Amino acid sequence: MADLEAEIARRPGHAIKRAEQALTTAKAAALRAFDLTVPQYAGLLVLSYLPGASGAQLARICAVTPQTMATVLANLEAKGLITRTPSSVHQKVFVTKLTRAGSALLKRADVKAHAVEESLAAEFTEEELARFADYLERAVKVLGGK
């Protein structure tokens, strides 16, 4: 067992995955009171900046598959938090916008989700945060991400 633990500790992917899972778990707990999942929250947040974004655009920005985003959008629409109308340019593309209820819920949920990010950032100095971000961006680049 010690050999396995030593091997896992040497692999940076394991630490990255654990950090991602811890962040997602903390955000999920913060968003539970708003009946939102982390991907739903991310979709609402992006739509607040990019009203009218397509499902494909949202999927790329939120780092989920198009199929996952389709489910997320269907659930948000069922909750009355977004509207989706066919694009005037392309029949298969839907233009998605927040409803008033969606905007109001996002404002409240964002306070809690942002607090999770702030608590994480508070553990590092500004210099450490800058290096941390640089290291993660380099990892993305090396692994073929954009």
PDB file of C-alpha atoms in Angstrom:
ATOM      1  CA  MET A   1       0.000   0.000   0.000  1.00  0.00           C
ATOM      2  CA  ALA A   2       2.861   2.400   0.760  1.00  0.00           C
ATOM      3  CA  ASP A   3       4.212   1.855  -2.769  1.00  0.00           C
ATOM      4  CA  LEU A   4       0.856   2.778  -4.264  1.00  0.00           C
ATOM      5  CA  GLU A   5       0.583   5.915  -2.124  1.00  0.00           C
ATOM      6  CA  ALA A   6       4.129   6.947  -3.109  1.00  0.00           C
ATOM      7  CA  GLU A   7       3.354   6.395  -6.788  1.00  0.00           C
ATOM      8  CA  ILE A   8       0.140   8.406  -6.599  1.00  0.00           C
ATOM      9  CA  ALA A   9       1.896  11.218  -4.728  1.00  0.00           C
ATOM     10  CA  ARG A  10       4.446  11.539  -7.565  1.00  0.00           C
ATOM     11  CA  ARG A  11       1.773  12.065 -10.192  1.00  0.00           C
ATOM     12  CA  PRO A  12       0.614  15.690 -10.546  1.00  0.00           C
ATOM     13  CA  GLY A  13      -2.649  14.650 -12.181  1.00  0.00           C
ATOM     14  CA  HIS A  14      -3.813  13.069  -8.953  1.00  0.00           C
ATOM     15  CA  ALA A  15      -3.317  16.290  -6.978  1.00  0.00           C
ATOM     16  CA  ILE A  16      -5.049  18.321  -9.680  1.00  0.00           C
ATOM     17  CA  LYS A  17      -8.004  15.925  -9.699  1.00  0.00           C
ATOM     18  CA  ARG A  18      -8.303  15.992  -5.901  1.00  0.00           C
ATOM     19  CA  ALA A  19      -8.267  19.800  -5.909  1.00  0.00           C
ATOM     20  CA  GLU A  20     -10.903  19.905  -8.646  1.00  0.00           C
ATOM     21  CA  GLN A  21     -13.114  17.470  -6.742  1.00  0.00           C
ATOM     22  CA  ALA A  22     -12.727  19.436  -3.502  1.00  0.00           C
ATOM     23  CA  LEU A  23     -13.641  22.692  -5.271  1.00  0.00           C
ATOM     24  CA  THR A  24     -16.643  21.118  -6.988  1.00  0.00           C
ATOM     25  CA  THR A  25     -17.843  19.574  -3.717  1.00  0.00           C
ATOM     26  CA  ALA A  26     -17.552  22.898  -1.887  1.00  0.00           C
ATOM     27  CA  LYS A  27     -19.388  24.780  -4.653  1.00  0.00           C
ATOM     28  CA  ALA A  28     -22.080  22.100  -4.841  1.00  0.00           C
ATOM     29  CA  ALA A  29     -22.673  22.449  -1.096  1.00  0.00           C
ATOM     30  CA  ALA A  30     -22.880  26.245  -1.416  1.00  0.00           C
ATOM     31  CA  LEU A  31     -25.344  26.015  -4.325  1.00  0.00           C
ATOM     32  CA  ARG A  32     -27.573  23.314  -2.826  1.00  0.00           C
ATOM     33  CA  ALA A  33     -29.702  25.930  -1.041  1.00  0.00           C
ATOM     34  CA  PHE A  34     -30.544  27.411  -4.454  1.00  0.00           C
ATOM     35  CA  ASP A  35     -31.407  24.029  -6.036  1.00  0.00           C
ATOM     36  CA  LEU A  36     -28.585  24.510  -8.537  1.00  0.00           C
ATOM     37  CA  THR A  37     -25.828  22.179  -9.631  1.00  0.00           C
ATOM     38  CA  VAL A  38     -22.352  23.499 -10.379  1.00  0.00           C
ATOM     39  CA  PRO A  39     -22.871  23.180 -14.167  1.00  0.00           C
ATOM     40  CA  GLN A  40     -26.266  24.939 -13.896  1.00  0.00           C
ATOM     41  CA  TYR A  41     -24.683  27.766 -11.933  1.00  0.00           C
ATOM     42  CA  ALA A  42     -21.851  28.016 -14.479  1.00  0.00           C
ATOM     43  CA  GLY A  43     -24.364  28.194 -17.322  1.00  0.00           C
ATOM     44  CA  LEU A  44     -26.338  30.954 -15.613  1.00  0.00           C
ATOM     45  CA  LEU A  45     -23.161  32.884 -14.867  1.00  0.00           C
ATOM     46  CA  VAL A  46     -21.965  32.705 -18.472  1.00  0.00           C
ATOM     47  CA  LEU A  47     -25.406  33.734 -19.740  1.00  0.00           C
ATOM     48  CA  SER A  48     -25.301  36.779 -17.477  1.00  0.00           C
ATOM     49  CA  TYR A  49     -22.235  37.910 -19.437  1.00  0.00           C
ATOM     50  CA  LEU A  50     -23.201  36.517 -22.848  1.00  0.00           C
ATOM     51  CA  PRO A  51     -26.973  36.696 -23.267  1.00  0.00           C
ATOM     52  CA  GLY A  52     -28.048  34.829 -26.357  1.00  0.00           C
ATOM     53  CA  ALA A  53     -25.187  32.328 -26.264  1.00  0.00           C
ATOM     54  CA  SER A  54     -25.789  29.026 -27.986  1.00  0.00           C
ATOM     55  CA  GLY A  55     -25.610  25.682 -26.221  1.00  0.00           C
ATOM     56  CA  ALA A  56     -22.344  24.914 -28.017  1.00  0.00           C
ATOM     57  CA  GLN A  57     -20.792  28.193 -26.834  1.00  0.00           C
ATOM     58  CA  LEU A  58     -21.958  27.534 -23.282  1.00  0.00           C
ATOM     59  CA  ALA A  59     -20.574  23.994 -23.342  1.00  0.00           C
ATOM     60  CA  ARG A  60     -17.138  25.228 -24.450  1.00  0.00           C
ATOM     61  CA  ILE A  61     -16.949  28.009 -21.884  1.00  0.00           C
ATOM     62  CA  CYS A  62     -18.306  25.856 -19.041  1.00  0.00           C
ATOM     63  CA  ALA A  63     -15.972  22.978 -19.986  1.00  0.00           C
ATOM     64  CA  VAL A  64     -18.699  20.365 -20.337  1.00  0.00           C
ATOM     65  CA  THR A  65     -19.818  18.231 -23.248  1.00  0.00           C
ATOM     66  CA  PRO A  66     -22.556  19.525 -25.556  1.00  0.00           C
ATOM     67  CA  GLN A  67     -24.761  16.655 -24.332  1.00  0.00           C
ATOM     68  CA  THR A  68     -24.267  17.685 -20.708  1.00  0.00           C
ATOM     69  CA  MET A  69     -25.030  21.308 -21.564  1.00  0.00           C
ATOM     70  CA  ALA A  70     -28.219  20.249 -23.373  1.00  0.00           C
ATOM     71  CA  THR A  71     -29.375  18.550 -20.167  1.00  0.00           C
ATOM     72  CA  VAL A  72     -28.324  21.536 -18.049  1.00  0.00           C
ATOM     73  CA  LEU A  73     -30.259  23.917 -20.296  1.00  0.00           C
ATOM     74  CA  ALA A  74     -33.348  21.713 -20.331  1.00  0.00           C
ATOM     75  CA  ASN A  75     -33.338  21.655 -16.528  1.00  0.00           C
ATOM     76  CA  LEU A  76     -32.806  25.417 -16.257  1.00  0.00           C
ATOM     77  CA  GLU A  77     -35.636  26.008 -18.720  1.00  0.00           C
ATOM     78  CA  ALA A  78     -37.944  23.679 -16.767  1.00  0.00           C
ATOM     79  CA  LYS A  79     -37.173  25.720 -13.627  1.00  0.00           C
ATOM     80  CA  GLY A  80     -38.098  28.941 -15.453  1.00  0.00           C
ATOM     81  CA  LEU A  81     -34.571  30.346 -15.113  1.00  0.00           C
ATOM     82  CA  ILE A  82     -33.841  30.675 -18.845  1.00  0.00           C
ATOM     83  CA  THR A  83     -35.690  31.003 -22.126  1.00  0.00           C
ATOM     84  CA  ARG A  84     -34.592  29.332 -25.346  1.00  0.00           C
ATOM     85  CA  THR A  85     -35.846  30.475 -28.719  1.00  0.00           C
ATOM     86  CA  PRO A  86     -34.810  29.333 -32.196  1.00  0.00           C
ATOM     87  CA  SER A  87     -32.219  31.554 -33.823  1.00  0.00           C
ATOM     88  CA  SER A  88     -33.379  33.686 -36.721  1.00  0.00           C
ATOM     89  CA  VAL A  89     -30.129  32.750 -38.498  1.00  0.00           C
ATOM     90  CA  HIS A  90     -30.035  28.984 -37.945  1.00  0.00           C
ATOM     91  CA  GLN A  91     -33.071  26.806 -37.164  1.00  0.00           C
ATOM     92  CA  LYS A  92     -31.105  24.228 -35.129  1.00  0.00           C
ATOM     93  CA  VAL A  93     -29.463  26.834 -32.894  1.00  0.00           C
ATOM     94  CA  PHE A  94     -31.306  28.155 -29.866  1.00  0.00           C
ATOM     95  CA  VAL A  95     -30.723  31.596 -28.395  1.00  0.00           C
ATOM     96  CA  THR A  96     -30.643  31.300 -24.622  1.00  0.00           C
ATOM     97  CA  LYS A  97     -31.283  34.118 -22.164  1.00  0.00           C
ATOM     98  CA  LEU A  98     -31.803  34.447 -18.429  1.00  0.00           C
ATOM     99  CA  THR A  99     -35.289  35.165 -17.173  1.00  0.00           C
ATOM    100  CA  ARG A 100     -35.822  37.676 -14.378  1.00  0.00           C
ATOM    101  CA  ALA A 101     -36.114  34.754 -11.970  1.00  0.00           C
ATOM    102  CA  GLY A 102     -32.846  33.351 -13.345  1.00  0.00           C
ATOM    103  CA  SER A 103     -31.041  36.656 -12.894  1.00  0.00           C
ATOM    104  CA  ALA A 104     -32.348  37.052  -9.362  1.00  0.00           C
ATOM    105  CA  LEU A 105     -31.389  33.516  -8.373  1.00  0.00           C
ATOM    106  CA  LEU A 106     -27.948  33.883  -9.942  1.00  0.00           C
ATOM    107  CA  LYS A 107     -27.246  37.045  -7.932  1.00  0.00           C
ATOM    108  CA  ARG A 108     -27.974  35.229  -4.671  1.00  0.00           C
ATOM    109  CA  ALA A 109     -26.178  32.012  -5.648  1.00  0.00           C
ATOM    110  CA  ASP A 110     -23.138  33.873  -6.941  1.00  0.00           C
ATOM    111  CA  VAL A 111     -22.515  35.383  -3.516  1.00  0.00           C
ATOM    112  CA  LYS A 112     -22.152  31.872  -2.063  1.00  0.00           C
ATOM    113  CA  ALA A 113     -20.208  30.375  -4.987  1.00  0.00           C
ATOM    114  CA  HIS A 114     -17.865  33.352  -5.096  1.00  0.00           C
ATOM    115  CA  ALA A 115     -17.256  32.973  -1.347  1.00  0.00           C
ATOM    116  CA  VAL A 116     -15.941  29.458  -2.018  1.00  0.00           C
ATOM    117  CA  GLU A 117     -13.464  30.846  -4.547  1.00  0.00           C
ATOM    118  CA  GLU A 118     -12.482  33.650  -2.175  1.00  0.00           C
ATOM    119  CA  SER A 119     -11.842  31.217   0.681  1.00  0.00           C
ATOM    120  CA  LEU A 120      -9.531  29.275  -1.616  1.00  0.00           C
ATOM    121  CA  ALA A 121      -7.734  32.421  -2.770  1.00  0.00           C
ATOM    122  CA  ALA A 122      -7.312  33.585   0.835  1.00  0.00           C
ATOM    123  CA  GLU A 123      -4.981  30.643   1.470  1.00  0.00           C
ATOM    124  CA  PHE A 124      -2.399  32.077  -0.925  1.00  0.00           C
ATOM    125  CA  THR A 125      -0.467  35.318  -1.277  1.00  0.00           C
ATOM    126  CA  GLU A 126      -0.979  37.364  -4.442  1.00  0.00           C
ATOM    127  CA  GLU A 127       2.378  36.124  -5.711  1.00  0.00           C
ATOM    128  CA  GLU A 128       1.449  32.504  -4.979  1.00  0.00           C
ATOM    129  CA  LEU A 129      -1.894  32.928  -6.762  1.00  0.00           C
ATOM    130  CA  ALA A 130      -0.141  34.329  -9.822  1.00  0.00           C
ATOM    131  CA  ARG A 131       2.343  31.423  -9.852  1.00  0.00           C
ATOM    132  CA  PHE A 132      -0.475  28.938  -9.222  1.00  0.00           C
ATOM    133  CA  ALA A 133      -2.452  30.279 -12.186  1.00  0.00           C
ATOM    134  CA  ASP A 134       0.683  30.195 -14.338  1.00  0.00           C
ATOM    135  CA  TYR A 135       1.404  26.580 -13.383  1.00  0.00           C
ATOM    136  CA  LEU A 136      -2.134  25.512 -14.184  1.00  0.00           C
ATOM    137  CA  GLU A 137      -2.111  27.353 -17.533  1.00  0.00           C
ATOM    138  CA  ARG A 138       1.181  25.679 -18.409  1.00  0.00           C
ATOM    139  CA  ALA A 139      -0.334  22.307 -17.527  1.00  0.00           C
ATOM    140  CA  VAL A 140      -3.287  23.001 -19.814  1.00  0.00           C
ATOM    141  CA  LYS A 141      -0.957  24.038 -22.632  1.00  0.00           C
ATOM    142  CA  VAL A 142       1.274  20.962 -22.247  1.00  0.00           C
ATOM    143  CA  LEU A 143      -1.746  18.676 -22.237  1.00  0.00           C
ATOM    144  CA  GLY A 144      -3.083  20.183 -25.463  1.00  0.00           C
ATOM    145  CA  GLY A 145      -5.785  22.433 -24.068  1.00  0.00           C
ATOM    146  CA  LYS A 146      -6.473  25.915 -25.278  1.00  0.00           C
TER     147      LYS A 146
END
